[in-house]
Tab-separated table of C-alpha atoms and ligand atoms in Angstrom:
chain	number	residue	atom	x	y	z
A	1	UNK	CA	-265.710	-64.604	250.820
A	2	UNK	CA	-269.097	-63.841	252.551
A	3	UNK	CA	-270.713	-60.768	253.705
A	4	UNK	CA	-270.325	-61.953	257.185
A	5	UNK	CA	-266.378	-62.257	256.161
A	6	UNK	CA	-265.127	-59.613	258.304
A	7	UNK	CA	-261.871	-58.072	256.534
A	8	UNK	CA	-258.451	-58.063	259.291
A	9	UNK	CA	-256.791	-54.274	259.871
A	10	UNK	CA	-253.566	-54.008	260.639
A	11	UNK	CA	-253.952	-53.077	264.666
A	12	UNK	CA	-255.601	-55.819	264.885
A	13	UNK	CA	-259.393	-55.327	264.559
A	14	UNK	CA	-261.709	-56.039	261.642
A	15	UNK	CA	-264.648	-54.837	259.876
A	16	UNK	CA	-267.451	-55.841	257.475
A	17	UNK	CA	-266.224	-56.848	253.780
A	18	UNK	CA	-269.073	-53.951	252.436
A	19	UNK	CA	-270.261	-50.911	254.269
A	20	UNK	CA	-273.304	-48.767	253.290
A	21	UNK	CA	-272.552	-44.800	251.838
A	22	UNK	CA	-274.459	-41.999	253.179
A	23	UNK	CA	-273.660	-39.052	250.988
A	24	UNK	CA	-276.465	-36.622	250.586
A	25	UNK	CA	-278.936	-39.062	252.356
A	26	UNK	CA	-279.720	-36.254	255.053
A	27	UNK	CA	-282.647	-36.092	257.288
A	28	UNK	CA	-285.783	-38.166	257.364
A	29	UNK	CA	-284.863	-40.045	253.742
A	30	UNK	CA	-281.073	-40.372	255.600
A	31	UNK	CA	-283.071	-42.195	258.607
A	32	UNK	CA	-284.874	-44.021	255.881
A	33	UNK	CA	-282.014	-45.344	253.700
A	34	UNK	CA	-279.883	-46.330	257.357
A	35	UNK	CA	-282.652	-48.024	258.703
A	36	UNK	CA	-283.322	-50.374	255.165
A	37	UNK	CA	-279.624	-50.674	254.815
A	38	UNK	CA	-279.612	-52.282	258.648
A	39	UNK	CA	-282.177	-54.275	257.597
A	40	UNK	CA	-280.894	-55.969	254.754
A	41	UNK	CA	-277.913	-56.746	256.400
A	42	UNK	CA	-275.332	-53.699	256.675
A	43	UNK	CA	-273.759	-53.645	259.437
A	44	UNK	CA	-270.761	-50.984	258.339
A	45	UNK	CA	-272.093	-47.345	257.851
A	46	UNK	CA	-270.238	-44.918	256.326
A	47	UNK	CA	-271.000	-41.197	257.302
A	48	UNK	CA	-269.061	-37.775	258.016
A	49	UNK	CA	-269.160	-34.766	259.552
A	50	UNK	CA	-269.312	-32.840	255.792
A	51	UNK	CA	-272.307	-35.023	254.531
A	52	UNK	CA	-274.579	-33.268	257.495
A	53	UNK	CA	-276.434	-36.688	257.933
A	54	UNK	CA	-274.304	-37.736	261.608
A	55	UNK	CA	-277.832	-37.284	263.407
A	56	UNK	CA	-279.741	-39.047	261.048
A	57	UNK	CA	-277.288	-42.380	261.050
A	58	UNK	CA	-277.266	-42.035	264.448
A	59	UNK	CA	-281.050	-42.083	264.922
A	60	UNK	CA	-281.016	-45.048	262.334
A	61	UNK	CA	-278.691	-47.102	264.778
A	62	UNK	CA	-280.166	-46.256	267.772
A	63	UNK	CA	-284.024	-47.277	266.478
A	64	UNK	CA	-282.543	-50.129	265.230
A	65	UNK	CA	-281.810	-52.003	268.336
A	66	UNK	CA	-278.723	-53.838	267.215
A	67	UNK	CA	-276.011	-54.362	269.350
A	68	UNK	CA	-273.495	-51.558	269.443
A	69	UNK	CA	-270.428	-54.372	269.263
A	70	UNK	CA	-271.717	-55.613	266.178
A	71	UNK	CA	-272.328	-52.413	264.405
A	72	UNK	CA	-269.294	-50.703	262.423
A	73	UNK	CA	-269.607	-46.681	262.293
A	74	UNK	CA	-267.066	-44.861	260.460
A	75	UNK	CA	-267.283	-40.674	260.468
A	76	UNK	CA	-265.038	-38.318	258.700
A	77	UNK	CA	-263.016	-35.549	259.825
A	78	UNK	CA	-263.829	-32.510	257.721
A	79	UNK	CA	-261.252	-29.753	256.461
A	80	UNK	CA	-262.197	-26.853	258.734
A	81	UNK	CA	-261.012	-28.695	261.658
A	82	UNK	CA	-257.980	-30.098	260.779
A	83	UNK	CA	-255.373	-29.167	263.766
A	84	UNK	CA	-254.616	-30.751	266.912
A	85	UNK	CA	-256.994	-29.694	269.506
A	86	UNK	CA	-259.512	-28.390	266.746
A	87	UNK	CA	-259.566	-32.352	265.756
A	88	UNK	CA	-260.367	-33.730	269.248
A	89	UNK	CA	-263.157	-30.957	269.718
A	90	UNK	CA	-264.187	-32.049	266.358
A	91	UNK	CA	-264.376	-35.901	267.168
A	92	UNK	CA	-266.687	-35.368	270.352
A	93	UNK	CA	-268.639	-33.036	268.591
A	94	UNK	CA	-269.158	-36.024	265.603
A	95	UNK	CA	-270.026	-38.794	268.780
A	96	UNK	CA	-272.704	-35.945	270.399
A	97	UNK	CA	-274.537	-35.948	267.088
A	98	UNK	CA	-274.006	-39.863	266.833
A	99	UNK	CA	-275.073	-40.368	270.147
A	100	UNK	CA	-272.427	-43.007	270.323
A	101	UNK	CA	-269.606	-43.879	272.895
A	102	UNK	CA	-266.950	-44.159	270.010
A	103	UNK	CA	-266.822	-44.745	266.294
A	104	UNK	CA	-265.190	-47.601	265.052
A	105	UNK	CA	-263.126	-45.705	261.961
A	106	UNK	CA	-262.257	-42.117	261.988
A	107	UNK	CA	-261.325	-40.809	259.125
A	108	UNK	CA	-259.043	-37.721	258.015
A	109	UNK	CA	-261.617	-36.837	254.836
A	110	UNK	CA	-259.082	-34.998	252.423
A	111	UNK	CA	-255.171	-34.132	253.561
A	112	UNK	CA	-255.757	-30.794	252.352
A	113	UNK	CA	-251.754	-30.104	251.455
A	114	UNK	CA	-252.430	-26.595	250.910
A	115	UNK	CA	-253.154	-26.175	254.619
A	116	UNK	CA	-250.358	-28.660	255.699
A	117	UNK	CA	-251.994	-29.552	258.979
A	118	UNK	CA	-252.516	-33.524	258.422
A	119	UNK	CA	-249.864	-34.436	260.446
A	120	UNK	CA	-250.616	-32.726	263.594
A	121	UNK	CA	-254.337	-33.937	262.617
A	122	UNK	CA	-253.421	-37.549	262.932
A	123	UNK	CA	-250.748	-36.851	266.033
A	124	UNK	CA	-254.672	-36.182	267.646
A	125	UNK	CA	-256.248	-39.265	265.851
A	126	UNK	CA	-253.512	-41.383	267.691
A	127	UNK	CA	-254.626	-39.554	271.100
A	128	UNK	CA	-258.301	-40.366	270.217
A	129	UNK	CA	-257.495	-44.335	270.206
A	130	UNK	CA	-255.685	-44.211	273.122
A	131	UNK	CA	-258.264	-42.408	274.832
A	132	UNK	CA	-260.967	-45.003	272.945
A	133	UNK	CA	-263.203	-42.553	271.707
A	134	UNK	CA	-262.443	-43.742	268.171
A	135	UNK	CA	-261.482	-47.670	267.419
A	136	UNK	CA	-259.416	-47.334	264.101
A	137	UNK	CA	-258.067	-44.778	262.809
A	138	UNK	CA	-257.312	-43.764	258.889
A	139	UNK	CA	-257.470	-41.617	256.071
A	140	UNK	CA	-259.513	-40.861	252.853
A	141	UNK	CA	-258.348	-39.406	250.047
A	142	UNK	CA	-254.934	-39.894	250.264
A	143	UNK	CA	-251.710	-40.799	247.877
A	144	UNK	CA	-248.751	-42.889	248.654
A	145	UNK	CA	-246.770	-39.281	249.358
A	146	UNK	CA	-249.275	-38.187	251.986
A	147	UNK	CA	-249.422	-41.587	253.696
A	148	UNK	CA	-245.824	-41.509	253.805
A	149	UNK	CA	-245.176	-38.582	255.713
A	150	UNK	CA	-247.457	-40.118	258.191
A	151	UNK	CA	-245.638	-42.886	258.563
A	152	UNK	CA	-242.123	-40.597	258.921
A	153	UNK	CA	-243.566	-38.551	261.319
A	154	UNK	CA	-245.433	-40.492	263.522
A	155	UNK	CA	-244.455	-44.396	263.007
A	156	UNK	CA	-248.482	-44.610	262.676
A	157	UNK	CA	-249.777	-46.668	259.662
A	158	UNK	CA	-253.514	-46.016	258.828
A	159	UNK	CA	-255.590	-49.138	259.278
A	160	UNK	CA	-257.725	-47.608	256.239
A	161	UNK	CA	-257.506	-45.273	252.881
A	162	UNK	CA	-260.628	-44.662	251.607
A	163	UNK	CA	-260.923	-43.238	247.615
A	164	UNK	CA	-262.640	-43.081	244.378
A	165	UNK	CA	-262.668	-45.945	243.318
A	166	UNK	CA	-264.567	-47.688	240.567
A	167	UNK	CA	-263.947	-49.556	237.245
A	168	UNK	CA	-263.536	-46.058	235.127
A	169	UNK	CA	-261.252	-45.331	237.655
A	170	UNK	CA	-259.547	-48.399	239.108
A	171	UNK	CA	-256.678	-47.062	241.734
A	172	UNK	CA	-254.506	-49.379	240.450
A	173	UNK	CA	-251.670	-47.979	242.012
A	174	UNK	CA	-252.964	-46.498	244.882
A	175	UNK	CA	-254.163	-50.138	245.766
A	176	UNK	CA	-251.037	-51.312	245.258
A	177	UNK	CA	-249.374	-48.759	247.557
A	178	UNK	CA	-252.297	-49.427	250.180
A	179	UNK	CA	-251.468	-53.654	250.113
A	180	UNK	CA	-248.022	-53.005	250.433
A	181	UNK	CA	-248.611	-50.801	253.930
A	182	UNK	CA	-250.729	-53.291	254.989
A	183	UNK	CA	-253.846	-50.228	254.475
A	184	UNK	CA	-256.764	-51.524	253.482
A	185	UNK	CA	-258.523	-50.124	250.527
A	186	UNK	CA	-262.368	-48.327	250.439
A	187	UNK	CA	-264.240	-47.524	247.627
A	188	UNK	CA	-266.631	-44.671	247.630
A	189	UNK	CA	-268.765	-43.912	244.695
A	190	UNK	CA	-267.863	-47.762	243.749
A	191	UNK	CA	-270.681	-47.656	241.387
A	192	UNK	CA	-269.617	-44.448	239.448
A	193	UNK	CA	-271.619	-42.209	240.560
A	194	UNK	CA	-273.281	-40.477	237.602
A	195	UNK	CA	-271.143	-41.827	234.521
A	196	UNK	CA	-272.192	-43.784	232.028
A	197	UNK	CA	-270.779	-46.744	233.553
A	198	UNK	CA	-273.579	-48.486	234.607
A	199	UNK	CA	-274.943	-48.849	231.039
A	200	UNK	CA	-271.813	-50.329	229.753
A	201	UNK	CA	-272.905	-53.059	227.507
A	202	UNK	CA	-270.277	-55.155	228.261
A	203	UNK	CA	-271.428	-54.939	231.947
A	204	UNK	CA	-274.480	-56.104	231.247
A	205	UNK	CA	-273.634	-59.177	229.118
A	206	UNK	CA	-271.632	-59.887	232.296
A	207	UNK	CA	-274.468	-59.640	234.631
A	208	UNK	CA	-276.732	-61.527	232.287
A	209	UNK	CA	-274.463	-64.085	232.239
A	210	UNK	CA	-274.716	-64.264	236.114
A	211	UNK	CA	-278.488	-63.444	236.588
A	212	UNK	CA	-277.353	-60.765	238.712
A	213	UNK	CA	-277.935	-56.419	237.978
A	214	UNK	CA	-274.924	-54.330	236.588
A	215	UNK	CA	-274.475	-52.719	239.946
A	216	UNK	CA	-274.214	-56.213	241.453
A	217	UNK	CA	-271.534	-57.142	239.232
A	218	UNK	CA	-269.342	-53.935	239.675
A	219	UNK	CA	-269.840	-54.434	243.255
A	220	UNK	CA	-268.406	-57.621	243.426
A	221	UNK	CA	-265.277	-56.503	240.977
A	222	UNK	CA	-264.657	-54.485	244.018
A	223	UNK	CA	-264.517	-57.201	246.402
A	224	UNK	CA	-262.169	-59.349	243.931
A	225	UNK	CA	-260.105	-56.330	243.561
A	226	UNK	CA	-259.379	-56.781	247.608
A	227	UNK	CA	-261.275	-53.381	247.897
A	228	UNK	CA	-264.190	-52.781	250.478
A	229	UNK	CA	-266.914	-51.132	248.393
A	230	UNK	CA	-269.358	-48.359	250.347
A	231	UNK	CA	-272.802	-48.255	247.966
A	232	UNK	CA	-275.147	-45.694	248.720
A	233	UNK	CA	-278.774	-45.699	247.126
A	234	UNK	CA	-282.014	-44.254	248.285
A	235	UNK	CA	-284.297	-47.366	246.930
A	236	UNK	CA	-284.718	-50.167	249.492
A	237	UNK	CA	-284.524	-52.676	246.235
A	238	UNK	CA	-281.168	-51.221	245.188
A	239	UNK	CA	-279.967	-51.677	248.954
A	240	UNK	CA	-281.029	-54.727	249.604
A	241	UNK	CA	-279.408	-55.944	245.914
A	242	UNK	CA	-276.528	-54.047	246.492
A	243	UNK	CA	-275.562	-55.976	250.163
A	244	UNK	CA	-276.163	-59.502	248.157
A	245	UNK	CA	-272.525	-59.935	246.024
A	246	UNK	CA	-271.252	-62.805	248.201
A	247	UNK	CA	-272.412	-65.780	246.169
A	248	UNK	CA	-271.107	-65.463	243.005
A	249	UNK	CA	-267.394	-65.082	241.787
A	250	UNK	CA	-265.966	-63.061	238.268
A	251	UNK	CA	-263.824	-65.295	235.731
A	252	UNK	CA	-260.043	-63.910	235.098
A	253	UNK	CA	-261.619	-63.540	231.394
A	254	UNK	CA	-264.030	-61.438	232.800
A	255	UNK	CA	-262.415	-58.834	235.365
A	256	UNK	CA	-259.993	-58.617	232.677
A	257	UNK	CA	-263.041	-57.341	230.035
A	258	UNK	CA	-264.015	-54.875	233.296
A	259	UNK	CA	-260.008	-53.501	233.212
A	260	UNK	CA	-260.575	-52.213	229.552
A	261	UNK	CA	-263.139	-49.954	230.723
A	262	UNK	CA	-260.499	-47.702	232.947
A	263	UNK	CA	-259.824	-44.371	231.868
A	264	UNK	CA	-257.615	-42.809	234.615
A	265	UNK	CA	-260.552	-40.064	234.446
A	266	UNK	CA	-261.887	-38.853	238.239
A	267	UNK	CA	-265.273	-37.985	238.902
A	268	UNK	CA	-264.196	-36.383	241.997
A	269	UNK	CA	-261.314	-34.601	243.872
A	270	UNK	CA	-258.049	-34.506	243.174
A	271	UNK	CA	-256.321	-35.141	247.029
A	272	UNK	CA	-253.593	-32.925	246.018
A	273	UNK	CA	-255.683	-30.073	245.058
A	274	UNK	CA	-259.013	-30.779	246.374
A	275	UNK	CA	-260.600	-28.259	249.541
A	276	UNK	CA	-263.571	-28.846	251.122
A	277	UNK	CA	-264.203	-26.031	253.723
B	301	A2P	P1	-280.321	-44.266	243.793
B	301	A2P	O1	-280.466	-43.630	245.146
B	301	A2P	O2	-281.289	-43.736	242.800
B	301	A2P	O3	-280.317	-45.773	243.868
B	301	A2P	P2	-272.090	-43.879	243.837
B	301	A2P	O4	-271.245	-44.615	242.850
B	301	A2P	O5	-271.564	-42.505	244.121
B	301	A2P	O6	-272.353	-44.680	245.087
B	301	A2P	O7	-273.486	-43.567	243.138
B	301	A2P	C1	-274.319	-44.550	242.771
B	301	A2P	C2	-275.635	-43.951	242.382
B	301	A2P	O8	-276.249	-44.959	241.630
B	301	A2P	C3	-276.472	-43.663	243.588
B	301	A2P	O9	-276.749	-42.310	243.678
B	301	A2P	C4	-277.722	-44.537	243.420
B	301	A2P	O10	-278.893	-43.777	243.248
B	301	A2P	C5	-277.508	-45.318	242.161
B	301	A2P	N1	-277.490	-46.769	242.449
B	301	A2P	C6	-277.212	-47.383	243.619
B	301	A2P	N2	-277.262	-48.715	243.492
B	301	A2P	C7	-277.587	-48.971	242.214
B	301	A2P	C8	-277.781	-50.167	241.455
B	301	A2P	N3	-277.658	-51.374	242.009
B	301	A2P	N4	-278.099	-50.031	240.157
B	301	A2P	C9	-278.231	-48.825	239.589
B	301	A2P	N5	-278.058	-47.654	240.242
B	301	A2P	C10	-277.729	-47.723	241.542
């Protein structure tokens, strides 16, 4: 698979087989990091309303002068506004500070249980793809139970479920829950955020073996593990390296070596306790 590989949803669009995260790249350095990423060949960007950057991406696109059809924007939904018409207020209000006609993905960012609103939240996604001001819709953060109410309630599968995902923490199941619904599977912090996992010896006697850098190798574990990783970095080198895991492959001998490294540890959230107000 390439980069240019675009990955099928189940309504029937696709997008790009890597996307570029955005968290805490805010203001001029956000319009910095965008505008590399879009030149080294993202064309996904991942952004939301809680990460405070929507302007900034949106500045980033619109300097760029790429074609809107063949650009992939994906915002987030955050927790304050979960609710019907609070959602579809919300959703303009995220394409304002875009300065776009539609995104491509919207996301629900956590399901917030506590609050039990995530149903009625995604009755209004469904309204804001018929009325095309969002392309895709899906969710972040959520398990198998939470997706499956959805489903129940509203005969609407998500197209996406993006999660922490990396190989400390390899979803395993989660995965396997999002293949069987057809959802397909995101990665953010695929590189493990601030762990020690990027000094793993065992990584780097992989990469040496490949003449590629640690973070290019657990990239591409992503993409064999049929997930769509979402790097973020604030170093044009580390971008541009980032984007270039299309042209070589990981033995069975060796993505089985990267499965020993799992710990069923999170970095982040738990999406059945986790608030983000
Ligand atoms: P930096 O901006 O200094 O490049 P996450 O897993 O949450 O995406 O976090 C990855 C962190 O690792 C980023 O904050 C980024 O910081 C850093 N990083 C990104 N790409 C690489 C890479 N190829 N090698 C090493 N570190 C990286």
């Amino acid at each position: 698979m390439d980069a240019v590989t675009p990955i099928e949803l189940n309504d029937g669009r696709s997008m790009p087989a890597i996307g570029f995260g955005t968290w805490q790249l805010r203001g001029e350095d956000g319009v910095d990091a965008v505008r590399t990423a879009l030149e080294s060949g993202y064309r996904m960007i991942d952004t939301a309303t809680r990460y405070e950057n929507e302007g900034a991406v949106g500045r980033a696109v619109a300097e760029s002068g790429l074609p809107r059809e063949n650009l992939f924007i994906t915002t987030k939904l955050p927790g304050d506004d979960h609710g019907y018409d609070s959602t579809l207020r919300a959703c303009e209000d995220s394409l304002t500070r875009l300065g776009l006609q539609y995104v491509d993905l919207y996301l629900i960012h956590w399901p917030l249980p506590r609050i039990d609103k995530y149903v009625d939240t995604w009755r209004a996604f469904i309204a804001l793809r018929e009325q095309g001001l969002v392309r895709s819709i899906g969710v972040s953060n959520f398990t198998g139970a939470h997706i499956d109410r959805l489903v129940r309630e509203t005969d609407v599968v998500p197209a996406v479920n993006q999660i922490e995902m990396h190989p400390l923490f390899p979803q395993s199941r989660q995965r396997a829950y999002d293949r069987e619904q057809g959802i397909v599977t995101q990665s953010w912090s695929p590189l493990g955020r601030k762990s020690d996992l990027l000094v793993s010896p065992l990584l780097a006697e992989i990469a040496d073996a490949h003449a590629v850098s640690v973070g290019q190798v657990v990239l591409r574990w992503h993409v064999e593990m049929g997930a769509v990783p979402l790097p973020k970095s604030a170093h044009s080198g580390r971008i541009a390296q980032n984007h270039d895991i299309f042209d070589f492959t990981l033995s069975a001998d060796e993505l089985e070596a990267i499965g020993t490294l799992g710990r069923d540890q999170r970095l982040g959230g738990d999406p059945d306790t986790h608030e983000e107000f």
